[in-house]
XYZ file of C-alpha atoms in Angstrom:
409
model
C -119.892 -32.170 -130.369
C -117.636 -30.559 -132.870
C -119.785 -31.093 -135.965
C -123.487 -31.610 -136.656
C -124.543 -35.246 -136.615
C -126.634 -36.385 -139.681
C -144.340 -29.756 -119.757
C -142.823 -33.532 -120.418
C -144.402 -36.159 -118.271
C -141.019 -37.247 -117.019
C -140.857 -39.487 -114.004
C -138.156 -38.512 -111.600
C -138.144 -41.344 -109.152
C -137.438 -40.149 -105.641
C -134.494 -37.861 -106.412
C -131.890 -37.528 -103.719
C -133.544 -40.157 -101.537
C -130.542 -40.738 -99.324
C -129.879 -37.046 -98.774
C -133.517 -36.310 -98.013
C -133.657 -39.182 -95.518
C -130.580 -37.875 -93.740
C -132.123 -34.434 -93.441
C -135.342 -35.808 -92.003
C -133.460 -37.913 -89.425
C -131.345 -34.942 -88.422
C -134.439 -32.781 -88.069
C -136.237 -35.357 -85.905
C -133.231 -35.807 -83.592
C -132.891 -32.054 -83.243
C -136.551 -31.763 -82.283
C -136.176 -34.539 -79.690
C -133.098 -33.055 -78.036
C -134.208 -29.446 -78.221
C -132.140 -26.395 -77.389
C -130.225 -26.230 -74.126
C -131.965 -24.475 -71.274
C -129.783 -21.601 -69.990
C -128.556 -22.456 -66.521
C -130.077 -25.927 -66.527
C -129.486 -29.400 -67.979
C -130.649 -30.511 -71.377
C -133.916 -32.495 -71.289
C -131.965 -35.593 -72.445
C -128.975 -35.073 -70.172
C -128.488 -36.181 -66.576
C -125.405 -33.992 -66.126
C -125.638 -30.983 -63.806
C -125.715 -27.580 -65.424
C -122.137 -26.869 -64.366
C -120.927 -29.807 -66.458
C -122.614 -28.581 -69.653
C -120.389 -26.785 -72.137
C -121.167 -23.100 -72.282
C -122.689 -21.712 -75.486
C -123.536 -18.164 -76.484
C -127.168 -17.396 -75.805
C -129.422 -17.940 -78.803
C -126.972 -20.066 -80.839
C -127.550 -23.573 -82.175
C -125.221 -26.310 -83.254
C -125.151 -26.303 -87.081
C -126.734 -29.344 -88.714
C -124.109 -31.126 -90.825
C -124.785 -30.914 -94.552
C -125.639 -34.417 -95.771
C -123.333 -35.947 -98.353
C -125.219 -36.011 -101.696
C -123.526 -39.334 -102.446
C -124.696 -41.030 -99.263
C -126.258 -44.386 -100.060
C -124.840 -44.646 -103.596
C -122.735 -47.672 -104.407
C -119.466 -47.231 -106.260
C -121.138 -48.462 -109.424
C -123.948 -45.928 -109.058
C -121.465 -43.116 -108.452
C -119.540 -44.054 -111.570
C -122.785 -44.254 -113.543
C -123.409 -40.579 -112.808
C -120.216 -39.761 -114.747
C -121.512 -40.993 -118.100
C -123.931 -39.719 -120.727
C -124.999 -42.369 -123.213
C -126.373 -41.645 -126.663
C -129.702 -42.835 -128.002
C -131.348 -41.996 -131.316
C -133.743 -39.086 -130.899
C -136.365 -41.062 -132.803
C -136.409 -44.142 -130.545
C -134.964 -45.307 -127.249
C -131.911 -47.331 -128.236
C -131.467 -50.816 -126.799
C -127.821 -50.151 -125.902
C -128.691 -46.991 -124.022
C -131.447 -48.721 -122.092
C -129.122 -51.579 -121.198
C -126.436 -49.137 -120.064
C -128.888 -47.669 -117.575
C -130.110 -51.049 -116.363
C -126.767 -52.801 -115.946
C -124.203 -50.011 -115.633
C -126.290 -47.438 -113.729
C -125.622 -44.755 -116.346
C -127.297 -41.600 -115.115
C -127.544 -39.329 -118.174
C -128.693 -39.610 -121.789
C -128.071 -37.729 -125.042
C -130.586 -37.583 -127.906
C -128.568 -37.945 -131.100
C -129.090 -37.823 -134.841
C -132.123 -36.012 -136.210
C -135.825 -36.101 -135.418
C -138.638 -34.281 -137.202
C -141.382 -35.880 -135.125
C -142.000 -33.004 -132.730
C -142.209 -32.527 -128.985
C -144.778 -35.192 -128.130
C -142.898 -37.961 -129.921
C -139.605 -36.858 -128.369
C -141.182 -36.815 -124.928
C -142.292 -40.409 -125.433
C -138.717 -41.436 -126.268
C -137.414 -39.615 -123.199
C -139.958 -41.322 -120.961
C -138.741 -44.737 -122.100
C -135.260 -43.935 -120.848
C -136.060 -41.922 -117.745
C -138.652 -44.525 -116.797
C -135.703 -46.747 -115.857
C -134.729 -44.425 -113.003
C -135.008 -46.401 -109.772
C -133.240 -47.090 -106.505
C -131.389 -49.957 -108.194
C -130.263 -48.143 -111.366
C -129.495 -44.499 -110.548
C -130.178 -44.573 -106.795
C -133.355 -42.657 -107.558
C -131.448 -39.711 -109.031
C -133.042 -38.086 -112.089
C -131.255 -38.083 -115.418
C -129.818 -35.181 -117.318
C -131.441 -35.470 -120.744
C -129.344 -33.603 -123.304
C -129.236 -32.844 -127.005
C -127.602 -30.490 -129.524
C -130.132 -27.728 -130.108
C -127.807 -24.903 -131.117
C -129.705 -23.827 -134.216
C -128.959 -23.679 -137.915
C -127.383 -26.901 -139.136
C -126.971 -28.181 -135.586
C -130.520 -28.765 -134.417
C -131.390 -32.344 -133.503
C -135.065 -31.801 -132.700
C -137.575 -30.417 -135.193
C -141.202 -30.921 -136.136
C -144.471 -29.940 -134.453
C -143.766 -27.930 -131.317
C -140.176 -27.024 -132.206
C -139.124 -23.732 -133.779
C -136.521 -23.534 -136.520
C -133.664 -21.929 -134.604
C -131.364 -19.570 -136.529
C -127.660 -20.371 -136.767
C -125.036 -18.936 -134.449
C -124.129 -15.960 -136.623
C -127.771 -14.929 -136.901
C -128.219 -15.252 -133.137
C -125.157 -13.115 -132.503
C -126.590 -10.378 -134.739
C -129.817 -10.203 -132.723
C -130.344 -7.693 -129.902
C -129.564 -9.637 -126.698
C -133.023 -8.976 -125.259
C -134.685 -10.416 -128.362
C -132.371 -13.431 -128.343
C -133.158 -14.007 -124.675
C -136.901 -13.952 -125.354
C -136.573 -16.352 -128.258
C -134.372 -18.644 -126.158
C -137.106 -18.769 -123.517
C -139.428 -20.134 -126.206
C -136.834 -22.648 -127.420
C -136.201 -23.702 -123.830
C -139.887 -24.278 -123.164
C -140.064 -26.452 -126.260
C -137.137 -28.530 -125.041
C -138.660 -28.817 -121.577
C -141.948 -29.972 -123.084
C -139.998 -32.731 -124.815
C -138.249 -33.767 -121.602
C -134.871 -32.236 -122.438
C -133.222 -30.309 -119.609
C -129.674 -29.806 -120.936
C -128.708 -28.201 -124.248
C -125.131 -28.764 -125.423
C -124.720 -25.145 -126.483
C -124.067 -22.300 -126.980
C -120.873 -22.440 -129.014
C -118.539 -19.726 -127.701
C -115.479 -20.543 -129.819
C -113.711 -17.391 -131.021
C -112.575 -17.471 -134.663
C -109.851 -15.116 -135.925
C -112.081 -13.363 -138.478
C -115.039 -13.703 -140.798
C -112.627 -14.037 -143.705
C -111.105 -17.212 -142.266
C -114.305 -18.786 -140.963
C -114.869 -21.083 -143.948
C -111.433 -22.633 -143.366
C -112.463 -23.720 -139.867
C -114.148 -27.131 -140.338
C -115.858 -27.692 -136.982
C -117.304 -24.199 -136.373
C -116.998 -21.617 -139.140
C -117.930 -23.939 -141.964
C -121.350 -24.439 -140.369
C -121.868 -20.844 -139.121
C -121.961 -22.020 -135.532
C -119.985 -19.051 -134.173
C -121.903 -16.265 -132.437
C -119.547 -13.591 -133.720
C -115.928 -12.639 -134.204
C -115.203 -10.572 -131.114
C -115.416 -11.525 -127.426
C -118.071 -8.957 -126.564
C -120.518 -10.141 -129.214
C -119.983 -13.776 -128.285
C -120.421 -13.353 -124.538
C -123.424 -11.053 -124.940
C -125.220 -13.544 -127.181
C -124.170 -16.543 -125.107
C -125.448 -14.943 -121.917
C -128.759 -14.138 -123.589
C -129.098 -17.668 -124.968
C -128.193 -19.304 -121.653
C -130.398 -16.954 -119.674
C -133.414 -17.639 -121.861
C -133.013 -21.397 -121.633
C -132.509 -21.235 -117.877
C -135.667 -19.160 -117.472
C -137.478 -22.071 -119.133
C -135.868 -24.641 -116.824
C -133.203 -25.854 -119.251
C -129.471 -25.682 -118.533
C -126.837 -25.080 -121.185
C -123.263 -26.187 -121.879
C -120.763 -23.629 -123.204
C -118.284 -25.210 -125.596
C -115.594 -26.193 -126.719
C -112.963 -25.250 -124.120
C -110.364 -23.867 -124.603
C -111.696 -23.084 -128.098
C -111.855 -24.577 -131.590
C -111.578 -21.302 -133.477
C -107.947 -21.784 -134.523
C -108.000 -25.388 -135.758
C -108.009 -26.477 -139.387
C -109.272 -30.016 -138.827
C -112.394 -31.604 -137.399
C -111.661 -33.917 -134.471
C -114.677 -36.072 -135.350
C -113.085 -37.118 -138.627
C -109.386 -36.232 -138.359
C -106.681 -37.271 -135.910
C -103.819 -35.090 -134.748
C -105.891 -31.886 -134.837
C -103.731 -29.285 -133.091
C -104.168 -25.637 -132.138
C -100.719 -24.029 -132.201
C -101.992 -20.510 -131.471
C -104.036 -20.531 -128.270
C -102.352 -19.851 -124.932
C -103.777 -19.729 -121.424
C -104.185 -15.953 -121.811
C -105.631 -15.851 -125.329
C -108.845 -13.917 -126.019
C -110.578 -17.206 -126.860
C -109.897 -18.434 -123.322
C -111.056 -15.116 -121.882
C -114.449 -15.683 -123.505
C -114.816 -18.790 -121.334
C -113.574 -16.831 -118.319
C -116.384 -14.339 -118.909
C -118.952 -17.127 -119.207
C -117.738 -18.690 -115.962
C -117.968 -15.287 -114.297
C -121.481 -14.867 -115.690
C -122.661 -18.109 -114.104
C -122.137 -20.900 -116.622
C -122.714 -24.207 -114.799
C -121.548 -26.615 -117.514
C -118.498 -26.412 -119.798
C -117.576 -28.837 -122.585
C -113.937 -29.579 -123.363
C -112.674 -30.194 -126.879
C -110.503 -33.102 -128.002
C -108.004 -30.960 -129.920
C -104.387 -30.640 -128.832
C -103.193 -27.216 -127.654
C -99.435 -27.149 -128.178
C -98.932 -23.918 -126.234
C -100.905 -25.157 -123.212
C -100.313 -28.918 -123.110
C -98.899 -30.573 -126.225
C -98.994 -34.055 -124.695
C -102.738 -34.742 -124.521
C -106.037 -33.659 -126.103
C -107.761 -31.080 -123.915
C -110.355 -33.532 -122.598
C -107.550 -35.761 -121.273
C -105.288 -32.988 -119.989
C -105.087 -32.160 -116.254
C -103.242 -29.002 -117.294
C -106.242 -27.848 -119.330
C -109.079 -29.051 -117.099
C -107.731 -28.759 -113.563
C -105.010 -26.189 -114.077
C -106.591 -23.770 -116.539
C -110.368 -24.240 -116.378
C -110.806 -25.025 -112.705
C -107.683 -23.309 -111.384
C -107.088 -20.113 -113.347
C -110.678 -19.546 -114.491
C -112.198 -20.660 -111.173
C -114.828 -22.953 -112.685
C -116.418 -25.218 -110.061
C -119.280 -26.602 -112.129
C -119.655 -29.691 -114.306
C -117.100 -30.444 -117.020
C -118.481 -32.466 -119.938
C -116.230 -34.016 -122.582
C -116.899 -33.818 -126.273
C -117.940 -37.168 -127.727
C -115.357 -39.819 -126.852
C -116.937 -42.718 -128.714
C -116.164 -42.372 -132.425
C -114.073 -39.198 -132.737
C -111.004 -39.916 -134.895
C -108.907 -37.773 -132.572
C -109.167 -40.257 -129.672
C -109.058 -43.591 -131.465
C -105.447 -44.288 -130.449
C -106.782 -44.947 -126.949
C -109.178 -47.754 -126.087
C -112.625 -46.772 -124.796
C -111.506 -47.858 -121.310
C -108.437 -45.630 -121.475
C -110.449 -42.667 -122.749
C -112.832 -42.788 -119.803
C -110.087 -43.133 -117.195
C -108.003 -40.347 -118.741
C -110.992 -38.001 -118.828
C -111.811 -38.544 -115.151
C -108.155 -38.223 -114.162
C -107.994 -34.927 -116.028
C -110.852 -33.562 -113.909
C -113.855 -34.170 -116.164
C -117.232 -34.991 -114.611
C -119.330 -36.403 -117.461
C -117.937 -38.581 -120.243
C -120.064 -38.180 -123.363
C -120.468 -41.284 -125.545
C -123.122 -40.121 -127.956
C -122.317 -41.469 -131.424
C -121.617 -45.071 -130.383
C -123.255 -46.109 -127.102
C -121.634 -49.553 -127.238
C -118.390 -48.114 -125.828
C -120.073 -47.204 -122.548
C -119.841 -50.731 -121.117
C -116.028 -51.016 -121.239
C -115.708 -47.378 -120.182
C -117.780 -47.833 -117.033
C -116.117 -51.150 -116.189
C -112.670 -49.555 -116.434
C -113.545 -46.624 -114.182
C -115.120 -48.903 -111.568
C -112.142 -51.276 -111.622
C -109.589 -48.491 -111.210
C -111.599 -46.812 -108.444
C -111.579 -50.068 -106.478
C -107.777 -50.305 -106.450
C -106.622 -46.676 -106.644
C -107.620 -44.520 -103.668
C -106.607 -41.277 -105.362
C -108.681 -42.077 -108.438
C -111.608 -43.078 -106.213
C -111.470 -39.598 -104.690
C -111.630 -38.097 -108.169
C -114.642 -40.260 -108.997
C -116.417 -39.150 -105.836
C -115.601 -35.483 -106.457
C -116.926 -35.692 -110.011
C -120.077 -37.572 -108.983
C -120.682 -35.031 -106.234
C -120.543 -32.155 -108.735
C -122.962 -33.938 -111.068
C -125.435 -34.755 -108.303
C -125.269 -31.239 -106.886
C -125.887 -29.804 -110.341
C -128.942 -32.037 -110.663
C -130.154 -30.868 -107.285
C -129.804 -27.240 -108.354
C -131.323 -27.572 -111.811
C -133.769 -30.482 -111.576
C -134.914 -30.221 -107.969
């Protein structure tokens, strides 16, 4: 999000059930048929050897890779594309209902909690305890929060360190930052959180102008003022979290360093400086090259890239620039699309559809979970009648499920 908002015993119910079943069936059939006997018929074939297709000695027919979406209904696939907010202090009724009735597959801990890791883990268990064959098709949830440090740290209290702000992190030796991030990651993992919406990799023009940048500089969220410092610190932060089993989301593509308004509270926020080749974009290119698996898009306009739509709704930004030119094939997460002033001219239903059409994979609705219901309904309805959009839904759901397979097991 573009401004600070005022080992867990997590049950992962039969993740990837359909895919695992397919693999087992394939393995059993392969064992029954067995390899062809050179010069003779297969044990399950009555054809003479001369009728058998020739194969190079010692080769086997590759086993088809099972579709990770096999067995998921359309509604369950769409549910994987949403992340619903719940207060970090208690499992919200709207979030729980979104999982039960709309198959929402991911949750964001919002607000502030000073209760510590054990209390947070209890909240997480209430939500992840709803994972079942009926709700999420047995797929585990991504449990996320904003644990950047400084003024943007949702979780505090016993078991959580006070994390320094972005500028302080950027001034640390990368090895020391990595080691500290391992500790912070273990604390998140103990609380049941496996996705941190950070680090911030927005490039600001200079330290002298930072205070005039409402979403980043005003809160000292930036890691530095040159690409090398930012990428070095971001890599250390991400690497430390990943070593602890927590993934991270680099944000806010293609950068909020040149804006003078905060999209959470102001509409029409526009960056008139950034181009597809700007240094701020190259920071994200470096992070993609260095293995970033999740990228968050901003909701600002970028007049020199696509003046027609906020970045999160722009195919030019998401598909053309991020996926095309930068080569990112991971999960694209939107900034919050629930209460941000920048997106209020569109209905919640329109916001969700536009984000998926642009190439996004997870729609974040953290501040106001009530918008998730119309969002999910709109995406399901359009996918039923629009074959091209249905393909986009499947592609996005496939990326989310594969990311879960890689990071959650």
